[in-house]
mmCIF file of C-alpha atoms in Angstrom:
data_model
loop_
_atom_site.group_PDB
_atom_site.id
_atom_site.type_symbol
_atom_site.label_atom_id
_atom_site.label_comp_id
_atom_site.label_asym_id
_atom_site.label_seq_id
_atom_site.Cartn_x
_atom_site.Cartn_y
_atom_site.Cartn_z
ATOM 1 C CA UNK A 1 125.574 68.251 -0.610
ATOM 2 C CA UNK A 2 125.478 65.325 1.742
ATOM 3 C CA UNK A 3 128.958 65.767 2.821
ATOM 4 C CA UNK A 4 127.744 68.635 5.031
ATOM 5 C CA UNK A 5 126.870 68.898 8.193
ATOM 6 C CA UNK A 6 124.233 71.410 10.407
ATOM 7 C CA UNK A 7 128.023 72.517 11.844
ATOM 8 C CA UNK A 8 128.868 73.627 8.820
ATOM 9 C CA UNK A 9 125.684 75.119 7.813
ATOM 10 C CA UNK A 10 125.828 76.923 11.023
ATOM 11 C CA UNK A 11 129.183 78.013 10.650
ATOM 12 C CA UNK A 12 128.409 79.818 7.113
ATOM 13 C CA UNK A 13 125.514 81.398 8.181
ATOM 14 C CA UNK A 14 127.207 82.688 11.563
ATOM 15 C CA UNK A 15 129.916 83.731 9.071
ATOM 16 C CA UNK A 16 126.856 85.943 6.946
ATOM 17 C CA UNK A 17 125.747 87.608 10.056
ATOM 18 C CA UNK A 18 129.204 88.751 11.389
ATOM 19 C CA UNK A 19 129.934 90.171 7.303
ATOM 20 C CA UNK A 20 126.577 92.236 7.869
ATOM 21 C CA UNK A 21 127.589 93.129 11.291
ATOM 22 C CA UNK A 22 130.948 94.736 10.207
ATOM 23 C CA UNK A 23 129.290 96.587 7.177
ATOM 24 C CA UNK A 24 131.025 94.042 4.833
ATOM 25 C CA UNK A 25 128.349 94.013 1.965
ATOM 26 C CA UNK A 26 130.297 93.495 -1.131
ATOM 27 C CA UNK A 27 131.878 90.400 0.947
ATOM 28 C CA UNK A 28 128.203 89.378 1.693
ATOM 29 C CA UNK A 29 127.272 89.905 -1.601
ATOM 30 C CA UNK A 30 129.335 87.256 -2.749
ATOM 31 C CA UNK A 31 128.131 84.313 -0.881
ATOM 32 C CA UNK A 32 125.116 84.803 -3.150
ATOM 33 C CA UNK A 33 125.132 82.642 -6.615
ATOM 34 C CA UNK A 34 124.512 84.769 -10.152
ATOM 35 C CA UNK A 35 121.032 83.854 -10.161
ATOM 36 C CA UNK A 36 120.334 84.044 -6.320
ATOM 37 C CA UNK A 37 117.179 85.947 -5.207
ATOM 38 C CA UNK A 38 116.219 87.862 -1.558
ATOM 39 C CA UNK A 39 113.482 88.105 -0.639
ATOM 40 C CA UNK A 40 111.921 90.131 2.256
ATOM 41 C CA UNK A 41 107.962 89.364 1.977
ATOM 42 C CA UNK A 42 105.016 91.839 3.744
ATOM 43 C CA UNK A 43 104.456 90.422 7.284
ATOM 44 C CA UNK A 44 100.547 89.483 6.280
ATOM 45 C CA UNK A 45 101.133 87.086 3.145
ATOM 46 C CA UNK A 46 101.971 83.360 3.486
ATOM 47 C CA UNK A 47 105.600 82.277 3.541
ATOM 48 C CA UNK A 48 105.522 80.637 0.417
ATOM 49 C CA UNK A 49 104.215 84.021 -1.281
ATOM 50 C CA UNK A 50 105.254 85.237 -4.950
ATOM 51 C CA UNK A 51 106.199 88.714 -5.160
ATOM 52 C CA UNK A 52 104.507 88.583 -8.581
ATOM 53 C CA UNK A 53 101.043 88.812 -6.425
ATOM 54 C CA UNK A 54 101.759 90.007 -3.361
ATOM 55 C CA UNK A 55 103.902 93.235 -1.593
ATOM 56 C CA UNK A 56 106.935 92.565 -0.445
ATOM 57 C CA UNK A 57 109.094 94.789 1.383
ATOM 58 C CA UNK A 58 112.237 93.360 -0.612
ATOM 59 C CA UNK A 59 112.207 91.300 -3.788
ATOM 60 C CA UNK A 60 115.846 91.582 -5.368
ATOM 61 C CA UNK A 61 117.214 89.027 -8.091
ATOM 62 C CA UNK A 62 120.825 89.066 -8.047
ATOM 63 C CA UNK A 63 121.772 92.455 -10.010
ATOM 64 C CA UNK A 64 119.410 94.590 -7.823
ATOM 65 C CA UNK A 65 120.794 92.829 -4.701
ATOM 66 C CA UNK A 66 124.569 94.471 -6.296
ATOM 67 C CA UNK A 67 122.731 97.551 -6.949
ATOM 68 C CA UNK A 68 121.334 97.627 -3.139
ATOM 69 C CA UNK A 69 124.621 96.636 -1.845
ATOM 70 C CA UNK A 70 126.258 99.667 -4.284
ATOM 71 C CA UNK A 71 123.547 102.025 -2.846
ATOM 72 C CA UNK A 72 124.104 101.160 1.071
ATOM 73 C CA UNK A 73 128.121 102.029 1.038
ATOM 74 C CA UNK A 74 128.212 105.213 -0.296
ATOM 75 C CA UNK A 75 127.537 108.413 1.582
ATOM 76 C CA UNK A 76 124.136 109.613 -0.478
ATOM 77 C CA UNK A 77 122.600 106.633 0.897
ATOM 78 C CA UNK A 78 120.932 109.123 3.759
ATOM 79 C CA UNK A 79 119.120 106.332 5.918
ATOM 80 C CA UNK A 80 121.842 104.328 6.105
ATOM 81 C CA UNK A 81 124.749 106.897 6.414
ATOM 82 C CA UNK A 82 126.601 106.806 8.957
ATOM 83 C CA UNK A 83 125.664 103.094 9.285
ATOM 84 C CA UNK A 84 123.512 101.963 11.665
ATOM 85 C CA UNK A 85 125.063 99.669 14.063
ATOM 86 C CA UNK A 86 123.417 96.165 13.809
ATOM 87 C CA UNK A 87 123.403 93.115 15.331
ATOM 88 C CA UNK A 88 122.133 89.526 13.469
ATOM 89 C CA UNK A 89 121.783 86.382 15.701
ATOM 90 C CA UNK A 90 120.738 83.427 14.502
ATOM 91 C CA UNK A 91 119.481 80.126 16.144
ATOM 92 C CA UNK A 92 117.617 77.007 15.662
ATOM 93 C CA UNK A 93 119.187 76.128 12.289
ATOM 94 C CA UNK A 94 117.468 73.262 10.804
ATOM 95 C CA UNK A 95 118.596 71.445 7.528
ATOM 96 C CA UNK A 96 115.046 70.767 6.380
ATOM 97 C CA UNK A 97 115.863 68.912 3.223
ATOM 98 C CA UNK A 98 119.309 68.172 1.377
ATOM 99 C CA UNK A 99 119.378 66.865 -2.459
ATOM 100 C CA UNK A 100 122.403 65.750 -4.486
ATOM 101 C CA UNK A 101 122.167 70.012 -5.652
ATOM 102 C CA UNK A 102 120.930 71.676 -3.399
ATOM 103 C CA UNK A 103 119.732 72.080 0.452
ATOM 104 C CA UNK A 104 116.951 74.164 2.521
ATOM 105 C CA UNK A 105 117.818 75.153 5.736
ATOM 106 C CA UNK A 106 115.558 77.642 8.180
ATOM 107 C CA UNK A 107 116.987 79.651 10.673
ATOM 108 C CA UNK A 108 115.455 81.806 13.811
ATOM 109 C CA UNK A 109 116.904 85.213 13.813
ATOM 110 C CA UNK A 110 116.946 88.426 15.891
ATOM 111 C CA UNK A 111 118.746 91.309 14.486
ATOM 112 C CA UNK A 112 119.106 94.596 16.248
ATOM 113 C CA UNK A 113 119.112 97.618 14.834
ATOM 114 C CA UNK A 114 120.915 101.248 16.660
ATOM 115 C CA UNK A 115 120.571 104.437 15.023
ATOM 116 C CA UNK A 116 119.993 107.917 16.520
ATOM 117 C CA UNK A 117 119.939 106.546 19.751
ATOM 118 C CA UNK A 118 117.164 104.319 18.751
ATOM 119 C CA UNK A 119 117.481 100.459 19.018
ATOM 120 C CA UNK A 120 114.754 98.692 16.616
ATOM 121 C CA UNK A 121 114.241 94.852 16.809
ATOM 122 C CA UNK A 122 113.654 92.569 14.067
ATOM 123 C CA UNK A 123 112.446 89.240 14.435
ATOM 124 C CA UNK A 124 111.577 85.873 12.491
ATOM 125 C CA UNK A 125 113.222 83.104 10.282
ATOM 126 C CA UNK A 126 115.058 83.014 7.617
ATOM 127 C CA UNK A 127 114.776 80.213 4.641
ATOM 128 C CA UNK A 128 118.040 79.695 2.979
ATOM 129 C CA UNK A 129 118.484 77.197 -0.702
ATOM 130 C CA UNK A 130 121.817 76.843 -0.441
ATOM 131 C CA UNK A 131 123.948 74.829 -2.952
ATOM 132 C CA UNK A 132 127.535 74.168 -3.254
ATOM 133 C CA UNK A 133 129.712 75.771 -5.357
ATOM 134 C CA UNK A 134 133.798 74.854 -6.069
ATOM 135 C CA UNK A 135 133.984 73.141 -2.222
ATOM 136 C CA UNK A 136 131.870 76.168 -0.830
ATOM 137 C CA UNK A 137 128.389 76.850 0.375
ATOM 138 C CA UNK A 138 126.374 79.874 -1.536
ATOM 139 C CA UNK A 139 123.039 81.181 -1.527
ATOM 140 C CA UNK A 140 120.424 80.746 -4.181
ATOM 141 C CA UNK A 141 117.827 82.059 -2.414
ATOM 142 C CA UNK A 142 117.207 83.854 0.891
ATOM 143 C CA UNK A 143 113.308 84.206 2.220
ATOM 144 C CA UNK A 144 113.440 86.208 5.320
ATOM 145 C CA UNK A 145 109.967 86.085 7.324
ATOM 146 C CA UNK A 146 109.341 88.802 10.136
ATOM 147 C CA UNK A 147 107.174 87.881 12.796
ATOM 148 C CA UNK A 148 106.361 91.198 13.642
ATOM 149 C CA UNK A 149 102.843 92.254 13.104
ATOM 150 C CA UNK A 150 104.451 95.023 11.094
ATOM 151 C CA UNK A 151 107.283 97.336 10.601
ATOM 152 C CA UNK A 152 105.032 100.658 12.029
ATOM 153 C CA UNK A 153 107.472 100.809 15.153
ATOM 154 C CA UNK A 154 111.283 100.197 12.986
ATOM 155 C CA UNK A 155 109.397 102.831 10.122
ATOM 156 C CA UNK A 156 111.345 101.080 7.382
ATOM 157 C CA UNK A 157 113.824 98.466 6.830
ATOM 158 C CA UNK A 158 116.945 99.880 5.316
ATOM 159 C CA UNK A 159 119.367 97.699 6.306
ATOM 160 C CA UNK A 160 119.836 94.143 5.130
ATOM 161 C CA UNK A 161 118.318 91.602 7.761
#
């Protein structure tokens, strides 16, 4: 892992947003390892949380992350169908620590949300282990933190952020 650079880093997670963008989940779905975890924690538990003790909004290992990513492309999934039109930026990305196996990186991110002529906005940072896998970067784990207070004003979050 010490052959890479922030560029690259950057480069792969611009890459992530832009398959989210264009509704490309299987394809996102696969820069996650076999044993990669998501996880989406309540806005009022510390970032380091377990879901084993707390509420988390998302908590998916890797085969309900397939089984979320199954769910969001077909037609029964009502909330999401036809798909909302979404936007992810993401900023500030800081490799905070690289080992021989594996590195942590944080990331800012704002992603917009349009559906029903409604345009929902969620904020906060996202805490990637990412190793390397034959010559390319994957994701073990993915922590996203919302800054907002709460999700009363988006309702739920249905899409993947």
């Amino acid at each position: 892992m010490q052959n890479i650079t922030r560029a690259d880093v950057e480069d792969f997670l611009f890459a992530e947003a832009e398959l989210l963008d264009e509704w490309r989940l299987p394809e996102w779905l696969e820069l996650f390892t076999d044993d990669a975890i998501y996880y989406v924690p309540s806005t009022d538990v510390p970032a380091d949380s377990s879901p084993d003790k707390n509420l988390f909004y998302v908590a998916d290992d890797r085969f309900r992350l397939s089984e979320r990513v199954k769910r969001l492309m077909k037609r029964t999934a009502h909330a999401e169908f036809p798909h909302s039109r979404t936007r992810h930026l993401v900023s500030n990305v800081r490799i905070r620590s690289c080992s021989d196996s594996e590195m942590e990186v944080a990331a800012a991110f704002i992603t917009y949300r349009t559906k029903d002529g409604v345009t929902d906005t969620y904020f906060g940072s996202n805490r990637y282990r990412l190793v390397a896998e034959n010559g390319r970067l994957r994701i073990r784990e993915k922590r996203c933190l919302l800054d907002s207070e709460g999700l009363r004003t988006q309702g739920r979050v249905s899409i993947i952020l």
